[in-house]
C-alpha cells in the first residue's frame, strides 16, 4: 500500500516540487490549501485533524520570512513568524505521531534553512524560528526513534523561488551568486530530491540531522 504524505505549503516553490516528485514516485500526496489548513491558526490545525488522517510522512515545508531590523520588529510579526515556522510544525508533529506509532513507521522532514545556523541583517525572527525548528527536529528524533520514526531537517541555501525574489533585489541576487561556490541558486526540484530520499524506505538510519543543501555557500 502506498504511503500517505502530508506536505504543507505545496502550492508553489519547494513544496510544489516535493509534491510533484512524490506523486511521480507513487506516494499518496496530500497538499491542503490554506483555506483547509492555515498554519497561522492553531485552531485550524485542530479542525483539520478532527477526522483521522493516517499520515505516514509529514513534510513541514510552509514558511514565511518577513525581513526587519531588530528595533522595528513588531511583536505581532514576530509571533506570526514563530507560529507558522515553528509552533505549527510542532503541532503537526503531535498530530501525526499516534498513527506512526501504531504502524511503527514514520518519516518527518522539517524544511529549515541555512539561516538556522548563519544569519543576515534583518533575519532575527526568521533565524530564531528556524533555529527552533532544528531543536524540535533533534528532540523529536530522540523521542520517536524507538517507534521507527525518523525525523530530519533540510537546510536549503538560496533557492530560486518567489520567497527569495521577494526578499532580495536583483542587485542583491547578483552579489549573492558570487558567494555561492557552484555559482547559482538551487532549483526547488533539487531540494525535493533530498527530501524525498529522507522520507523513503531508502533512508533507514539517518535521523536527527540538519542536512544542508546550499551549493557550498556556508563553507567559506
Ligand atoms: N526559497 C529559499 O531560498 C529558501 C531557503 C531556505 C529555506 N526555505 C524554506 O523553504 C520553505 C518553502 O519556501 P519557498 O521558498 O518554497 O516558499 P514560497 O515560494 O514563498 O511558498 C511558501 C508556501 O508556504 C505556504 N504558506 C505560507 N503561509 C502559510 C500559512 N499561514 N498556512 C499555510 N500555508 C502557508 C504558502 O501557501 P499560499 O499559497 O497559501 O501562500 C506557500 O505554499 C520555507 O519553510 C522556507 O523558509 C526557503
Coordinates of N, CA, C and O in Angstrom, one line a residue, residues 2-3 5 7 10 15-31 59 196:
X2 N 0.5 2.3 -0.8 CA 1.4 3.5 -0.9 C 1.3 4.3 0.4 O 0.2 4.3 1.1
X3 N 2.4 4.9 0.7 CA 2.4 5.7 2.0 C 1.8 7.1 1.7 O 1.8 7.6 0.6
X5 N 1.5 11.0 2.3 CA 2.4 12.1 2.8 C 1.7 13.4 2.8 O 0.9 13.8 1.9
X7 N 2.1 17.4 2.9 CA 3.1 18.4 2.6 C 2.4 19.8 2.9 O 1.4 20.1 2.2
X10 N 2.4 23.4 -0.2 CA 2.6 22.7 -1.5 C 2.1 23.5 -2.7 O 2.1 23.0 -3.8
X15 N 7.8 23.3 -1.9 CA 6.7 22.3 -1.5 C 6.0 21.8 -2.8 O 5.7 20.6 -2.8
X16 N 5.8 22.6 -3.8 CA 5.2 22.1 -5.0 C 6.1 21.1 -5.7 O 5.5 20.1 -6.2
X17 N 7.4 21.3 -5.7 CA 8.3 20.3 -6.4 C 8.3 19.0 -5.6 O 8.5 18.0 -6.1
X18 N 8.3 19.1 -4.2 CA 8.3 17.9 -3.4 C 7.0 17.1 -3.7 O 7.1 15.9 -3.9
X19 N 5.9 17.8 -3.8 CA 4.6 17.1 -4.1 C 4.7 16.4 -5.5 O 4.3 15.3 -5.6
X20 N 5.2 17.1 -6.5 CA 5.3 16.6 -7.8 C 6.2 15.3 -7.9 O 5.8 14.3 -8.4
X21 N 7.3 15.4 -7.2 CA 8.2 14.3 -7.2 C 7.6 13.1 -6.5 O 7.7 12.0 -6.9
X22 N 7.0 13.4 -5.3 CA 6.5 12.3 -4.5 C 5.3 11.6 -5.2 O 5.1 10.4 -5.1
X23 N 4.5 12.4 -5.9 CA 3.4 11.9 -6.7 C 3.9 10.9 -7.8 O 3.5 9.8 -7.9
X24 N 5.0 11.4 -8.4 CA 5.6 10.6 -9.5 C 6.2 9.3 -9.0 O 6.2 8.3 -9.7
X25 N 6.6 9.3 -7.7 CA 7.2 8.1 -7.1 C 6.1 7.2 -6.5 O 6.4 6.2 -5.9
X26 N 4.9 7.6 -6.6 CA 3.8 6.7 -6.2 C 3.2 6.9 -4.8 O 2.5 6.1 -4.3
X27 N 3.7 8.0 -4.1 CA 3.1 8.3 -2.8 C 1.7 8.8 -3.0 O 1.4 9.4 -4.0
X28 N 0.9 8.7 -1.9 CA -0.4 9.4 -1.9 C -0.1 10.7 -1.3 O 0.2 10.8 -0.1
X29 N -0.2 11.8 -2.1 CA 0.2 13.1 -1.6 C -1.0 13.9 -1.2 O -2.0 14.1 -2.0
X30 N -0.9 14.5 0.0 CA -2.0 15.4 0.5 C -1.4 16.8 0.6 O -0.4 16.9 1.4
X31 N -2.0 17.7 -0.1 CA -1.5 19.1 -0.1 C -2.6 20.0 0.2 O -3.3 20.5 -0.7
X59 N 5.8 16.4 5.9 CA 6.8 17.4 5.5 C 6.4 18.8 5.9 O 5.5 19.4 5.3
X196 N 12.8 13.8 -0.6 CA 12.2 12.5 -0.9 C 13.0 11.4 -0.4 O 12.5 10.4 0.1

